[in-house]
Amino acid sequence: MGKYSVILGNLGNTCDRFCKGYKDNPSTEEMLALAIQIPHVEGIELVGTWDIRPDNVKDMKRRMEDYGKTCVSIIPDTFTGPEYGKGTITNTNRGIRRKALDYLRQMSEIALEMNCGIVNLWMAQDGYDYLLTADYDQEREWLCEGTTALAKEFPTLKFALEYKPKEPRNYSYHARMSDTILAAKETNCSNVGVCIDTGHSFVAGENVAEAVILAKRAGNMLFHMHFNDNHGLWDDDMIVGSVHSTVYIDLLYQLKKTGYDGWLSMDQYPYRENATDAIAESILWVRHFERIVEENFTEIETLVKMNDAVETSRFMRKVLFK
């Protein structure tokens, strides 16, 4: 079975675009106390500024050690500040680019202090909304320069580029596996790779299992995984298995086949549901799909080689509904 973690903010963000909150929003300390109660959770991802800052890093490190949990990644908050509305390290304003890079350096220092090996970069504001408003080549060059600078200054950290086709921008520069691999490769830094968020991949129209193979073929560039579910139209961040099933079996088969040994982290926003219960359900579903792969790995390999959709259908029906 894999190593499971959860993004701490998933236990507290209770608002959407229409309602300021469906439940009371707990403090960081309260969310951490809730997270450790979820069965099988060994690690926690912390969002920079939301959960962790220079003023509380020592306290958070002590709390994590007391709970016996690993700090899996730091996710810098490059997405909620109004000054980043037109980009962070791709912003046409040189001062904002510098400020964003300095902030990313600060979060990288925190990652080192937390003994955390991954900085997960979801550069959500780096993209564009309208045509003929962005110099695509120049902004991608700034994106490359900023990422390269970070990677070279912090060679012991892994920088995982998390892709998503849109939201909050209409077009994101890290949109799908292929262009994110290109962005990582352009840095010429081996410590720059990719994070797959299953829901982002669904919205991107990808087969997430094939995305794993692309990262493998590019040179073991899959650094991190986020798990959630959606209906394919939006990043709904729902309970794993609530919509898809066979997709996750294919995904976990490919993760095992390619030797992925990183974290399987839950990333969902149960606005209305009990957060600990919803996240626990996701982990139990992932474990169930993993068990199917483990117990039937040789048969799955045979099915893939057979290339017979009917036989594969029979297999899926057997393992999912026996």
mmCIF file of C-alpha atoms in Angstrom:
data_model
loop_
_atom_site.group_PDB
_atom_site.id
_atom_site.type_symbol
_atom_site.label_atom_id
_atom_site.label_comp_id
_atom_site.label_asym_id
_atom_site.label_seq_id
_atom_site.Cartn_x
_atom_site.Cartn_y
_atom_site.Cartn_z
ATOM 1 C CA MET A 1 0.000 0.000 0.000
ATOM 2 C CA GLY A 2 1.065 3.583 -0.596
ATOM 3 C CA LYS A 3 2.025 6.436 1.696
ATOM 4 C CA TYR A 4 -0.986 8.678 2.286
ATOM 5 C CA SER A 5 -1.103 12.352 3.093
ATOM 6 C CA VAL A 6 -3.589 15.199 3.080
ATOM 7 C CA ILE A 7 -3.428 18.899 2.296
ATOM 8 C CA LEU A 8 -4.187 20.553 5.623
ATOM 9 C CA GLY A 9 -6.431 23.246 4.150
ATOM 10 C CA ASN A 10 -8.812 20.554 2.909
ATOM 11 C CA LEU A 11 -10.044 20.264 6.479
ATOM 12 C CA GLY A 12 -10.947 23.915 6.712
ATOM 13 C CA ASN A 13 -11.896 25.656 3.482
ATOM 14 C CA THR A 14 -15.683 25.779 3.710
ATOM 15 C CA CYS A 15 -16.571 28.460 1.143
ATOM 16 C CA ASP A 16 -17.182 28.537 -2.590
ATOM 17 C CA ARG A 17 -17.825 31.399 -4.996
ATOM 18 C CA PHE A 18 -21.407 31.768 -3.798
ATOM 19 C CA CYS A 19 -21.380 31.107 -0.065
ATOM 20 C CA LYS A 20 -18.847 32.512 2.400
ATOM 21 C CA GLY A 21 -18.955 29.309 4.401
ATOM 22 C CA TYR A 22 -21.161 26.248 4.867
ATOM 23 C CA LYS A 23 -19.504 25.391 8.185
ATOM 24 C CA ASP A 24 -17.280 27.019 10.770
ATOM 25 C CA ASN A 25 -13.713 27.334 9.558
ATOM 26 C CA PRO A 26 -11.283 25.760 12.070
ATOM 27 C CA SER A 27 -7.869 27.180 12.918
ATOM 28 C CA THR A 28 -4.659 25.685 11.555
ATOM 29 C CA GLU A 29 -4.001 23.999 14.894
ATOM 30 C CA GLU A 30 -7.526 22.554 14.961
ATOM 31 C CA MET A 31 -7.176 21.277 11.377
ATOM 32 C CA LEU A 32 -3.906 19.572 12.255
ATOM 33 C CA ALA A 33 -5.536 17.887 15.247
ATOM 34 C CA LEU A 34 -8.314 16.666 12.948
ATOM 35 C CA ALA A 35 -5.941 15.475 10.219
ATOM 36 C CA ILE A 36 -4.041 13.112 12.497
ATOM 37 C CA GLN A 37 -7.299 11.358 13.367
ATOM 38 C CA ILE A 38 -7.831 10.220 9.763
ATOM 39 C CA PRO A 39 -6.827 6.550 9.427
ATOM 40 C CA HIS A 40 -3.674 5.793 7.392
ATOM 41 C CA VAL A 41 -2.572 9.462 7.139
ATOM 42 C CA GLU A 42 1.185 9.614 7.631
ATOM 43 C CA GLY A 43 1.946 12.988 6.080
ATOM 44 C CA ILE A 44 0.620 16.532 5.842
ATOM 45 C CA GLU A 45 0.972 19.119 3.083
ATOM 46 C CA LEU A 46 1.062 22.721 4.285
ATOM 47 C CA VAL A 47 -0.028 25.726 2.232
ATOM 48 C CA GLY A 48 2.338 28.633 2.628
ATOM 49 C CA THR A 49 0.909 31.668 4.444
ATOM 50 C CA TRP A 50 -2.373 29.807 5.140
ATOM 51 C CA ASP A 51 -0.777 27.182 7.373
ATOM 52 C CA ILE A 52 2.867 28.062 7.687
ATOM 53 C CA ARG A 53 4.901 31.267 7.746
ATOM 54 C CA PRO A 54 8.279 32.384 9.097
ATOM 55 C CA ASP A 55 6.618 33.354 12.387
ATOM 56 C CA ASN A 56 5.085 29.923 13.094
ATOM 57 C CA VAL A 57 7.442 27.473 11.367
ATOM 58 C CA LYS A 58 9.107 26.359 14.607
ATOM 59 C CA ASP A 59 5.735 25.774 16.261
ATOM 60 C CA MET A 60 4.425 23.814 13.256
ATOM 61 C CA LYS A 61 7.575 21.709 13.125
ATOM 62 C CA ARG A 62 7.212 20.867 16.815
ATOM 63 C CA ARG A 63 3.520 19.992 16.398
ATOM 64 C CA MET A 64 4.231 17.732 13.434
ATOM 65 C CA GLU A 65 6.998 15.977 15.351
ATOM 66 C CA ASP A 66 4.766 15.559 18.399
ATOM 67 C CA TYR A 67 2.076 14.007 16.195
ATOM 68 C CA GLY A 68 4.632 11.805 14.450
ATOM 69 C CA LYS A 69 3.653 13.071 10.992
ATOM 70 C CA THR A 70 5.845 13.970 8.023
ATOM 71 C CA CYS A 71 5.702 17.335 6.306
ATOM 72 C CA VAL A 72 5.198 16.078 2.758
ATOM 73 C CA SER A 73 5.281 19.333 0.833
ATOM 74 C CA ILE A 74 4.996 23.077 1.092
ATOM 75 C CA ILE A 75 2.512 24.610 -1.359
ATOM 76 C CA PRO A 76 3.303 28.318 -1.739
ATOM 77 C CA ASP A 77 0.228 30.529 -1.897
ATOM 78 C CA THR A 78 0.770 32.108 -5.289
ATOM 79 C CA PHE A 79 -2.944 32.171 -6.014
ATOM 80 C CA THR A 80 -4.901 34.260 -3.463
ATOM 81 C CA GLY A 81 -2.984 37.548 -3.320
ATOM 82 C CA PRO A 82 -4.639 40.301 -5.412
ATOM 83 C CA GLU A 83 -1.216 41.576 -6.498
ATOM 84 C CA TYR A 84 -0.782 38.309 -8.394
ATOM 85 C CA GLY A 85 -3.997 38.700 -10.381
ATOM 86 C CA LYS A 86 -2.032 39.029 -13.629
ATOM 87 C CA GLY A 87 0.713 36.587 -12.811
ATOM 88 C CA THR A 88 3.461 35.860 -10.307
ATOM 89 C CA ILE A 89 6.835 35.121 -11.890
ATOM 90 C CA THR A 90 5.283 35.800 -15.320
ATOM 91 C CA ASN A 91 3.831 39.191 -14.353
ATOM 92 C CA THR A 92 4.739 42.011 -16.730
ATOM 93 C CA ASN A 93 5.549 44.131 -13.671
ATOM 94 C CA ARG A 94 9.176 43.432 -12.814
ATOM 95 C CA GLY A 95 8.626 44.363 -9.163
ATOM 96 C CA ILE A 96 5.854 41.798 -8.783
ATOM 97 C CA ARG A 97 7.973 39.129 -10.477
ATOM 98 C CA ARG A 98 10.752 39.875 -7.993
ATOM 99 C CA LYS A 99 8.325 39.830 -5.048
ATOM 100 C CA ALA A 100 6.854 36.490 -6.151
ATOM 101 C CA LEU A 101 10.286 34.917 -6.539
ATOM 102 C CA ASP A 102 11.367 36.212 -3.127
ATOM 103 C CA TYR A 103 8.230 34.681 -1.613
ATOM 104 C CA LEU A 104 8.969 31.348 -3.302
ATOM 105 C CA ARG A 105 12.493 31.504 -1.886
ATOM 106 C CA GLN A 106 11.016 32.107 1.574
ATOM 107 C CA MET A 107 8.738 29.067 1.205
ATOM 108 C CA SER A 108 11.691 26.993 0.032
ATOM 109 C CA GLU A 109 13.656 27.994 3.136
ATOM 110 C CA ILE A 110 10.672 26.919 5.222
ATOM 111 C CA ALA A 111 10.585 23.573 3.405
ATOM 112 C CA LEU A 112 14.218 23.024 4.379
ATOM 113 C CA GLU A 113 13.503 23.966 7.990
ATOM 114 C CA MET A 114 10.560 21.536 8.048
ATOM 115 C CA ASN A 115 12.770 18.749 6.630
ATOM 116 C CA CYS A 116 10.359 18.646 3.718
ATOM 117 C CA GLY A 117 11.686 17.464 0.383
ATOM 118 C CA ILE A 118 9.059 18.895 -1.985
ATOM 119 C CA VAL A 119 7.881 22.379 -2.853
ATOM 120 C CA ASN A 120 4.687 21.900 -4.840
ATOM 121 C CA LEU A 121 4.267 24.761 -7.308
ATOM 122 C CA TRP A 122 0.699 25.324 -8.456
ATOM 123 C CA MET A 123 1.287 28.524 -10.428
ATOM 124 C CA ALA A 124 -2.430 29.165 -10.815
ATOM 125 C CA GLN A 125 -2.224 32.841 -11.749
ATOM 126 C CA ASP A 126 0.466 32.327 -14.388
ATOM 127 C CA GLY A 127 -1.525 32.279 -17.592
ATOM 128 C CA TYR A 128 -3.940 34.597 -19.354
ATOM 129 C CA ASP A 129 -7.640 35.238 -19.942
ATOM 130 C CA TYR A 130 -7.963 37.194 -23.199
ATOM 131 C CA LEU A 131 -6.347 36.752 -26.589
ATOM 132 C CA LEU A 132 -3.825 39.357 -27.703
ATOM 133 C CA THR A 133 -3.144 40.371 -24.108
ATOM 134 C CA ALA A 134 -0.175 38.110 -23.307
ATOM 135 C CA ASP A 135 3.260 37.705 -24.852
ATOM 136 C CA TYR A 136 3.238 33.914 -24.598
ATOM 137 C CA ASP A 137 6.904 33.499 -25.461
ATOM 138 C CA GLN A 138 8.175 36.168 -23.082
ATOM 139 C CA GLU A 139 5.983 35.047 -20.191
ATOM 140 C CA ARG A 140 6.993 31.427 -20.631
ATOM 141 C CA GLU A 141 10.605 32.603 -20.606
ATOM 142 C CA TRP A 142 10.039 34.396 -17.292
ATOM 143 C CA LEU A 143 8.361 31.252 -15.977
ATOM 144 C CA CYS A 144 11.410 29.228 -16.954
ATOM 145 C CA GLU A 145 13.856 31.769 -15.513
ATOM 146 C CA GLY A 146 12.067 31.952 -12.166
ATOM 147 C CA THR A 147 11.701 28.190 -11.814
ATOM 148 C CA THR A 148 15.332 27.648 -12.807
ATOM 149 C CA ALA A 149 16.543 30.205 -10.274
ATOM 150 C CA LEU A 150 14.660 28.416 -7.488
ATOM 151 C CA ALA A 151 15.847 24.978 -8.494
ATOM 152 C CA LYS A 152 19.491 26.059 -8.642
ATOM 153 C CA GLU A 153 19.367 27.961 -5.355
ATOM 154 C CA PHE A 154 17.769 25.002 -3.553
ATOM 155 C CA PRO A 155 19.331 21.918 -5.168
ATOM 156 C CA THR A 156 18.306 19.563 -2.345
ATOM 157 C CA LEU A 157 14.604 20.312 -2.831
ATOM 158 C CA LYS A 158 12.322 18.880 -5.487
ATOM 159 C CA PHE A 159 10.060 21.366 -7.237
ATOM 160 C CA ALA A 160 6.882 19.672 -8.474
ATOM 161 C CA LEU A 161 4.970 21.662 -11.103
ATOM 162 C CA GLU A 162 1.265 21.001 -10.626
ATOM 163 C CA TYR A 163 -0.699 21.473 -13.818
ATOM 164 C CA LYS A 164 -4.302 22.450 -14.466
ATOM 165 C CA PRO A 165 -5.805 23.637 -17.765
ATOM 166 C CA LYS A 166 -7.699 26.611 -16.320
ATOM 167 C CA GLU A 167 -8.933 28.356 -13.177
ATOM 168 C CA PRO A 168 -8.381 30.932 -11.954
ATOM 169 C CA ARG A 169 -6.988 31.969 -15.362
ATOM 170 C CA ASN A 170 -8.794 30.869 -18.528
ATOM 171 C CA TYR A 171 -5.513 29.456 -19.864
ATOM 172 C CA SER A 172 -2.717 28.190 -17.616
ATOM 173 C CA TYR A 173 0.896 27.892 -18.741
ATOM 174 C CA HIS A 174 1.155 24.615 -16.831
ATOM 175 C CA ALA A 175 -1.978 23.117 -18.367
ATOM 176 C CA ARG A 176 -1.356 19.438 -19.141
ATOM 177 C CA MET A 177 1.311 16.824 -18.624
ATOM 178 C CA SER A 178 3.027 17.381 -21.973
ATOM 179 C CA ASP A 179 3.505 21.149 -21.723
ATOM 180 C CA THR A 180 4.461 20.857 -18.051
ATOM 181 C CA ILE A 181 7.150 18.332 -18.922
ATOM 182 C CA LEU A 182 8.400 20.838 -21.509
ATOM 183 C CA ALA A 183 8.439 23.618 -18.901
ATOM 184 C CA ALA A 184 10.362 21.403 -16.481
ATOM 185 C CA LYS A 185 12.814 20.243 -19.164
ATOM 186 C CA GLU A 186 13.528 23.846 -20.208
ATOM 187 C CA THR A 187 15.041 24.519 -16.776
ATOM 188 C CA ASN A 188 17.712 21.844 -17.314
ATOM 189 C CA CYS A 189 17.379 21.079 -13.605
ATOM 190 C CA SER A 190 16.886 17.482 -12.511
ATOM 191 C CA ASN A 191 15.088 18.620 -9.342
ATOM 192 C CA VAL A 192 12.190 20.100 -11.348
ATOM 193 C CA GLY A 193 9.394 17.654 -12.135
ATOM 194 C CA VAL A 194 5.619 17.308 -12.162
ATOM 195 C CA CYS A 195 2.734 16.813 -9.752
ATOM 196 C CA ILE A 196 -0.383 15.099 -11.100
ATOM 197 C CA ASP A 197 -3.692 16.149 -9.604
ATOM 198 C CA THR A 198 -6.171 13.537 -10.832
ATOM 199 C CA GLY A 199 -9.032 16.035 -11.027
ATOM 200 C CA HIS A 200 -6.938 18.495 -13.016
ATOM 201 C CA SER A 201 -6.021 15.712 -15.408
ATOM 202 C CA PHE A 202 -9.694 14.756 -15.838
ATOM 203 C CA VAL A 203 -10.626 18.368 -16.666
ATOM 204 C CA ALA A 204 -7.698 18.519 -19.091
ATOM 205 C CA GLY A 205 -9.199 15.608 -21.023
ATOM 206 C CA GLU A 206 -6.215 13.397 -20.277
ATOM 207 C CA ASN A 207 -6.038 9.720 -19.508
ATOM 208 C CA VAL A 208 -4.263 10.179 -16.182
ATOM 209 C CA ALA A 209 -2.660 6.725 -16.407
ATOM 210 C CA GLU A 210 -1.063 7.661 -19.728
ATOM 211 C CA ALA A 211 0.114 10.939 -18.144
ATOM 212 C CA VAL A 212 2.076 8.803 -15.667
ATOM 213 C CA ILE A 213 3.780 7.074 -18.582
ATOM 214 C CA LEU A 214 4.666 10.401 -20.222
ATOM 215 C CA ALA A 215 6.366 11.513 -17.014
ATOM 216 C CA LYS A 216 8.213 8.201 -16.790
ATOM 217 C CA ARG A 217 9.413 8.372 -20.392
ATOM 218 C CA ALA A 218 10.576 11.953 -19.864
ATOM 219 C CA GLY A 219 12.952 10.736 -17.166
ATOM 220 C CA ASN A 220 11.091 9.810 -13.968
ATOM 221 C CA MET A 221 9.625 13.282 -13.698
ATOM 222 C CA LEU A 222 6.582 12.374 -11.606
ATOM 223 C CA PHE A 223 7.436 13.814 -8.187
ATOM 224 C CA HIS A 224 4.049 13.936 -6.462
ATOM 225 C CA MET A 225 0.371 12.890 -6.682
ATOM 226 C CA HIS A 226 -2.875 14.566 -5.601
ATOM 227 C CA PHE A 227 -6.048 12.475 -5.518
ATOM 228 C CA ASN A 228 -9.656 13.646 -5.873
ATOM 229 C CA ASP A 229 -12.562 13.153 -8.271
ATOM 230 C CA ASN A 230 -14.902 15.182 -10.464
ATOM 231 C CA HIS A 231 -17.396 14.899 -13.320
ATOM 232 C CA GLY A 232 -14.835 15.998 -15.914
ATOM 233 C CA LEU A 233 -16.195 19.496 -16.418
ATOM 234 C CA TRP A 234 -14.736 21.315 -13.431
ATOM 235 C CA ASP A 235 -12.243 20.837 -10.610
ATOM 236 C CA ASP A 236 -14.925 19.757 -8.138
ATOM 237 C CA ASP A 237 -12.454 18.168 -5.674
ATOM 238 C CA MET A 238 -14.827 15.363 -4.712
ATOM 239 C CA ILE A 239 -14.335 12.076 -2.855
ATOM 240 C CA VAL A 240 -12.148 9.622 -4.794
ATOM 241 C CA GLY A 241 -14.302 6.914 -6.378
ATOM 242 C CA SER A 242 -17.479 8.976 -6.243
ATOM 243 C CA VAL A 243 -17.433 9.302 -10.055
ATOM 244 C CA HIS A 244 -14.558 7.223 -11.473
ATOM 245 C CA SER A 245 -13.480 3.678 -10.712
ATOM 246 C CA THR A 246 -11.794 1.937 -13.648
ATOM 247 C CA VAL A 247 -9.709 5.079 -14.203
ATOM 248 C CA TYR A 248 -8.123 4.706 -10.774
ATOM 249 C CA ILE A 249 -7.386 1.022 -11.312
ATOM 250 C CA ASP A 250 -5.559 1.881 -14.539
ATOM 251 C CA LEU A 251 -3.770 4.767 -12.800
ATOM 252 C CA LEU A 252 -2.602 2.736 -9.809
ATOM 253 C CA TYR A 253 -1.536 -0.110 -12.088
ATOM 254 C CA GLN A 254 0.674 2.301 -14.043
ATOM 255 C CA LEU A 255 2.039 3.877 -10.848
ATOM 256 C CA LYS A 256 3.062 0.416 -9.636
ATOM 257 C CA LYS A 257 4.441 -0.588 -13.018
ATOM 258 C CA THR A 258 6.566 2.563 -13.315
ATOM 259 C CA GLY A 259 7.876 2.238 -9.759
ATOM 260 C CA TYR A 260 6.383 5.428 -8.350
ATOM 261 C CA ASP A 261 7.243 5.498 -4.637
ATOM 262 C CA GLY A 262 6.102 8.997 -3.718
ATOM 263 C CA TRP A 263 3.150 10.160 -1.659
ATOM 264 C CA LEU A 264 -0.500 9.642 -2.521
ATOM 265 C CA SER A 265 -1.968 12.858 -1.191
ATOM 266 C CA MET A 266 -5.649 13.683 -0.850
ATOM 267 C CA ASP A 267 -6.649 17.053 -2.269
ATOM 268 C CA GLN A 268 -10.369 17.706 -1.999
ATOM 269 C CA TYR A 269 -12.695 20.356 -0.625
ATOM 270 C CA PRO A 270 -15.678 18.917 1.250
ATOM 271 C CA TYR A 271 -17.522 22.240 1.588
ATOM 272 C CA ARG A 272 -20.717 20.658 2.893
ATOM 273 C CA GLU A 273 -19.536 17.232 4.089
ATOM 274 C CA ASN A 274 -17.755 16.289 7.283
ATOM 275 C CA ALA A 275 -14.165 16.870 6.183
ATOM 276 C CA THR A 276 -12.411 14.106 8.100
ATOM 277 C CA ASP A 277 -15.000 11.547 6.997
ATOM 278 C CA ALA A 278 -14.846 12.628 3.347
ATOM 279 C CA ILE A 279 -11.049 12.510 3.242
ATOM 280 C CA ALA A 280 -11.058 9.161 5.039
ATOM 281 C CA GLU A 281 -13.399 7.827 2.345
ATOM 282 C CA SER A 282 -10.964 8.929 -0.362
ATOM 283 C CA ILE A 283 -8.084 7.117 1.310
ATOM 284 C CA LEU A 284 -10.180 3.963 1.753
ATOM 285 C CA TRP A 285 -11.140 4.048 -1.931
ATOM 286 C CA VAL A 286 -7.517 4.508 -3.006
ATOM 287 C CA ARG A 287 -6.508 1.602 -0.780
ATOM 288 C CA HIS A 288 -9.300 -0.509 -2.269
ATOM 289 C CA PHE A 289 -8.146 0.245 -5.824
ATOM 290 C CA GLU A 290 -4.537 -0.442 -4.800
ATOM 291 C CA ARG A 291 -5.597 -3.793 -3.357
ATOM 292 C CA ILE A 292 -7.292 -4.719 -6.641
ATOM 293 C CA VAL A 293 -4.075 -3.918 -8.515
ATOM 294 C CA GLU A 294 -1.869 -5.773 -6.025
ATOM 295 C CA GLU A 295 -3.993 -8.909 -6.011
ATOM 296 C CA ASN A 296 -4.517 -9.011 -9.777
ATOM 297 C CA PHE A 297 -1.334 -7.464 -11.172
ATOM 298 C CA THR A 298 -0.368 -10.427 -13.360
ATOM 299 C CA GLU A 299 -3.899 -10.745 -14.726
ATOM 300 C CA ILE A 300 -4.005 -7.020 -15.523
ATOM 301 C CA GLU A 301 -0.717 -7.313 -17.393
ATOM 302 C CA THR A 302 -2.177 -10.185 -19.414
ATOM 303 C CA LEU A 303 -5.321 -8.190 -20.195
ATOM 304 C CA VAL A 304 -3.282 -5.246 -21.445
ATOM 305 C CA LYS A 305 -1.371 -7.541 -23.801
ATOM 306 C CA MET A 306 -4.601 -9.197 -24.998
ATOM 307 C CA ASN A 307 -6.050 -5.848 -26.115
ATOM 308 C CA ASP A 308 -9.566 -7.273 -25.762
ATOM 309 C CA ALA A 309 -12.079 -4.755 -24.424
ATOM 310 C CA VAL A 310 -14.654 -7.439 -23.638
ATOM 311 C CA GLU A 311 -12.227 -9.424 -21.490
ATOM 312 C CA THR A 312 -11.162 -6.230 -19.722
ATOM 313 C CA SER A 313 -14.815 -5.387 -19.083
ATOM 314 C CA ARG A 314 -15.396 -8.825 -17.555
ATOM 315 C CA PHE A 315 -12.364 -8.344 -15.329
ATOM 316 C CA MET A 316 -13.504 -4.912 -14.121
ATOM 317 C CA ARG A 317 -16.993 -6.200 -13.361
ATOM 318 C CA LYS A 318 -15.507 -9.118 -11.424
ATOM 319 C CA VAL A 319 -13.141 -7.067 -9.260
ATOM 320 C CA LEU A 320 -15.458 -4.130 -8.663
ATOM 321 C CA PHE A 321 -18.761 -5.876 -8.048
ATOM 322 C CA LYS A 322 -17.958 -9.392 -6.827
#
